Amino acid sequence: MFLENTINHSKQSGWMEVICGSMFSGKTEELIRRLRRAEMAGQNVEIFKPKLDIRYSEDDVVSHNQNKIRSTAVENPNEILLLASNCDVVGIDEAQFFDESIVEIANQLANSGVRVVIAGLDMDFLGRPFGPMPNLMATAEYVTKVHAICKRTGNLANYSMRISQGNNLVELGETESYEAVSRRVFMDEVLAKKNNIKN
């Protein structure tokens, strides 16, 4: 749960909200929903995403449901500070693709009175914490973990399992490359791969 207004308006400050989870869990959809509400409230909103994420659009943040909102693609998190002056709310999508400097940038914005809403994968395809996400989650006031549904078991899915070939940490893709799976499915697949390597 997160608050949209603080109670002590004379000592109001900014804050950070992190929306995390596996692929296909609705992270970007939730980010867009929160940012649209801020726009409807007449707040000055800017949205940023990594320049390398061109899956649906070079300019917009787009959810898997094709819901979209205008954004600015940046190479480096420091660009966000330069472009976010006079903002009430800053949205950042696919934060896992930024380097660790995104943590300091997000905190600087929040410290200056900005509401910062961040979405990103919490784990990589190997089930490890992904990039700056653990530190963003640790310093945020509000963390929302969303889940997909595992198509194999019907249980909650919180792992993004790579089904395509390739061992690069960053590999852009959709349903042809990744599947959201439950812990049991993920562990079974990991064990099967380890056994295949040994044989």
PDB file of N, CA, C and O in Angstrom, residues 29-57:
ATOM      1  N   GLU A  29       2.097  -1.868 -16.071  1.00  0.00           N
ATOM      2  CA  GLU A  29       0.676  -1.496 -16.022  1.00  0.00           C
ATOM      3  C   GLU A  29       0.379  -0.696 -14.749  1.00  0.00           C
ATOM      4  O   GLU A  29      -0.312   0.325 -14.775  1.00  0.00           O
ATOM      5  N   GLU A  30       0.918  -1.150 -13.626  1.00  0.00           N
ATOM      6  CA  GLU A  30       0.718  -0.457 -12.354  1.00  0.00           C
ATOM      7  C   GLU A  30       1.443   0.886 -12.333  1.00  0.00           C
ATOM      8  O   GLU A  30       0.916   1.871 -11.824  1.00  0.00           O
ATOM      9  N   LEU A  31       2.634   0.931 -12.902  1.00  0.00           N
ATOM     10  CA  LEU A  31       3.364   2.203 -13.007  1.00  0.00           C
ATOM     11  C   LEU A  31       2.547   3.214 -13.791  1.00  0.00           C
ATOM     12  O   LEU A  31       2.353   4.358 -13.354  1.00  0.00           O
ATOM     13  N   ILE A  32       2.045   2.808 -14.951  1.00  0.00           N
ATOM     14  CA  ILE A  32       1.244   3.702 -15.795  1.00  0.00           C
ATOM     15  C   ILE A  32      -0.008   4.164 -15.040  1.00  0.00           C
ATOM     16  O   ILE A  32      -0.379   5.339 -15.085  1.00  0.00           O
ATOM     17  N   ARG A  33      -0.672   3.239 -14.333  1.00  0.00           N
ATOM     18  CA  ARG A  33      -1.880   3.596 -13.579  1.00  0.00           C
ATOM     19  C   ARG A  33      -1.585   4.692 -12.560  1.00  0.00           C
ATOM     20  O   ARG A  33      -2.309   5.692 -12.476  1.00  0.00           O
ATOM     21  N   ARG A  34      -0.507   4.552 -11.814  1.00  0.00           N
ATOM     22  CA  ARG A  34      -0.168   5.552 -10.790  1.00  0.00           C
ATOM     23  C   ARG A  34       0.199   6.894 -11.414  1.00  0.00           C
ATOM     24  O   ARG A  34      -0.181   7.952 -10.905  1.00  0.00           O
ATOM     25  N   LEU A  35       0.931   6.854 -12.526  1.00  0.00           N
ATOM     26  CA  LEU A  35       1.350   8.103 -13.163  1.00  0.00           C
ATOM     27  C   LEU A  35       0.166   8.816 -13.809  1.00  0.00           C
ATOM     28  O   LEU A  35       0.077  10.044 -13.780  1.00  0.00           O
ATOM     29  N   ARG A  36      -0.757   8.071 -14.390  1.00  0.00           N
ATOM     30  CA  ARG A  36      -1.955   8.699 -14.979  1.00  0.00           C
ATOM     31  C   ARG A  36      -2.802   9.383 -13.903  1.00  0.00           C
ATOM     32  O   ARG A  36      -3.360  10.458 -14.126  1.00  0.00           O
ATOM     33  N   ARG A  37      -2.919   8.755 -12.737  1.00  0.00           N
ATOM     34  CA  ARG A  37      -3.667   9.374 -11.626  1.00  0.00           C
ATOM     35  C   ARG A  37      -3.012  10.683 -11.207  1.00  0.00           C
ATOM     36  O   ARG A  37      -3.693  11.665 -10.927  1.00  0.00           O
ATOM     37  N   ALA A  38      -1.686  10.706 -11.183  1.00  0.00           N
ATOM     38  CA  ALA A  38      -0.978  11.932 -10.828  1.00  0.00           C
ATOM     39  C   ALA A  38      -1.224  13.015 -11.878  1.00  0.00           C
ATOM     40  O   ALA A  38      -1.438  14.187 -11.542  1.00  0.00           O
ATOM     41  N   GLU A  39      -1.232  12.618 -13.153  1.00  0.00           N
ATOM     42  CA  GLU A  39      -1.526  13.583 -14.222  1.00  0.00           C
ATOM     43  C   GLU A  39      -2.950  14.112 -14.094  1.00  0.00           C
ATOM     44  O   GLU A  39      -3.192  15.307 -14.267  1.00  0.00           O
ATOM     45  N   MET A  40      -3.905  13.222 -13.781  1.00  0.00           N
ATOM     46  CA  MET A  40      -5.303  13.656 -13.608  1.00  0.00           C
ATOM     47  C   MET A  40      -5.436  14.642 -12.451  1.00  0.00           C
ATOM     48  O   MET A  40      -6.315  15.493 -12.451  1.00  0.00           O
ATOM     49  N   ALA A  41      -4.545  14.523 -11.464  1.00  0.00           N
ATOM     50  CA  ALA A  41      -4.569  15.430 -10.322  1.00  0.00           C
ATOM     51  C   ALA A  41      -3.867  16.750 -10.631  1.00  0.00           C
ATOM     52  O   ALA A  41      -3.738  17.603  -9.760  1.00  0.00           O
ATOM     53  N   GLY A  42      -3.405  16.917 -11.871  1.00  0.00           N
ATOM     54  CA  GLY A  42      -2.778  18.170 -12.283  1.00  0.00           C
ATOM     55  C   GLY A  42      -1.318  18.289 -11.871  1.00  0.00           C
ATOM     56  O   GLY A  42      -0.759  19.387 -11.897  1.00  0.00           O
ATOM     57  N   GLN A  43      -0.698  17.163 -11.514  1.00  0.00           N
ATOM     58  CA  GLN A  43       0.713  17.202 -11.122  1.00  0.00           C
ATOM     59  C   GLN A  43       1.605  17.132 -12.350  1.00  0.00           C
ATOM     60  O   GLN A  43       1.236  16.568 -13.380  1.00  0.00           O
ATOM     61  N   ASN A  44       2.788  17.730 -12.231  1.00  0.00           N
ATOM     62  CA  ASN A  44       3.764  17.715 -13.310  1.00  0.00           C
ATOM     63  C   ASN A  44       4.515  16.386 -13.254  1.00  0.00           C
ATOM     64  O   ASN A  44       5.253  16.128 -12.306  1.00  0.00           O
ATOM     65  N   VAL A  45       4.307  15.531 -14.271  1.00  0.00           N
ATOM     66  CA  VAL A  45       4.830  14.165 -14.280  1.00  0.00           C
ATOM     67  C   VAL A  45       5.796  13.982 -15.446  1.00  0.00           C
ATOM     68  O   VAL A  45       5.504  14.391 -16.571  1.00  0.00           O
ATOM     69  N   GLU A  46       6.942  13.372 -15.170  1.00  0.00           N
ATOM     70  CA  GLU A  46       7.890  12.978 -16.216  1.00  0.00           C
ATOM     71  C   GLU A  46       8.212  11.500 -16.035  1.00  0.00           C
ATOM     72  O   GLU A  46       8.375  11.033 -14.908  1.00  0.00           O
ATOM     73  N   ILE A  47       8.318  10.778 -17.149  1.00  0.00           N
ATOM     74  CA  ILE A  47       8.583   9.344 -17.116  1.00  0.00           C
ATOM     75  C   ILE A  47       9.851   9.059 -17.915  1.00  0.00           C
ATOM     76  O   ILE A  47      10.046   9.620 -19.000  1.00  0.00           O
ATOM     77  N   PHE A  48      10.686   8.170 -17.352  1.00  0.00           N
ATOM     78  CA  PHE A  48      11.950   7.825 -17.988  1.00  0.00           C
ATOM     79  C   PHE A  48      12.099   6.314 -18.109  1.00  0.00           C
ATOM     80  O   PHE A  48      11.552   5.568 -17.305  1.00  0.00           O
ATOM     81  N   LYS A  49      12.854   5.906 -19.130  1.00  0.00           N
ATOM     82  CA  LYS A  49      13.157   4.485 -19.302  1.00  0.00           C
ATOM     83  C   LYS A  49      14.547   4.367 -19.907  1.00  0.00           C
ATOM     84  O   LYS A  49      15.061   5.329 -20.491  1.00  0.00           O
ATOM     85  N   PRO A  50      15.190   3.185 -19.782  1.00  0.00           N
ATOM     86  CA  PRO A  50      16.513   3.005 -20.381  1.00  0.00           C
ATOM     87  C   PRO A  50      16.442   3.026 -21.906  1.00  0.00           C
ATOM     88  O   PRO A  50      15.505   2.484 -22.487  1.00  0.00           O
ATOM     89  N   LYS A  51      17.417   3.639 -22.508  1.00  0.00           N
ATOM     90  CA  LYS A  51      17.450   3.759 -23.967  1.00  0.00           C
ATOM     91  C   LYS A  51      17.480   2.401 -24.661  1.00  0.00           C
ATOM     92  O   LYS A  51      16.985   2.241 -25.768  1.00  0.00           O
ATOM     93  N   LEU A  52      18.045   1.394 -23.997  1.00  0.00           N
ATOM     94  CA  LEU A  52      18.156   0.080 -24.646  1.00  0.00           C
ATOM     95  C   LEU A  52      16.830  -0.656 -24.762  1.00  0.00           C
ATOM     96  O   LEU A  52      16.705  -1.599 -25.539  1.00  0.00           O
ATOM     97  N   ASP A  53      15.802  -0.225 -24.021  1.00  0.00           N
ATOM     98  CA  ASP A  53      14.510  -0.926 -24.064  1.00  0.00           C
ATOM     99  C   ASP A  53      13.649  -0.383 -25.205  1.00  0.00           C
ATOM    100  O   ASP A  53      12.925   0.592 -25.050  1.00  0.00           O
ATOM    101  N   ILE A  54      13.746  -1.040 -26.356  1.00  0.00           N
ATOM    102  CA  ILE A  54      12.988  -0.603 -27.544  1.00  0.00           C
ATOM    103  C   ILE A  54      12.014  -1.683 -27.992  1.00  0.00           C
ATOM    104  O   ILE A  54      11.604  -1.722 -29.151  1.00  0.00           O
ATOM    105  N   ARG A  55      11.606  -2.565 -27.065  1.00  0.00           N
ATOM    106  CA  ARG A  55      10.748  -3.698 -27.455  1.00  0.00           C
ATOM    107  C   ARG A  55       9.449  -3.245 -28.114  1.00  0.00           C
ATOM    108  O   ARG A  55       9.059  -3.754 -29.146  1.00  0.00           O
ATOM    109  N   TYR A  56       8.735  -2.309 -27.509  1.00  0.00           N
ATOM    110  CA  TYR A  56       7.460  -1.861 -28.071  1.00  0.00           C
ATOM    111  C   TYR A  56       7.562  -0.487 -28.712  1.00  0.00           C
ATOM    112  O   TYR A  56       6.855  -0.181 -29.652  1.00  0.00           O
ATOM    113  N   SER A  57       8.417   0.369 -28.138  1.00  0.00           N
ATOM    114  CA  SER A  57       8.497   1.743 -28.613  1.00  0.00           C
ATOM    115  C   SER A  57       9.812   2.362 -28.159  1.00  0.00           C
ATOM    116  O   SER A  57      10.303   2.047 -27.075  1.00  0.00           O
TER     117      SER A  57
END
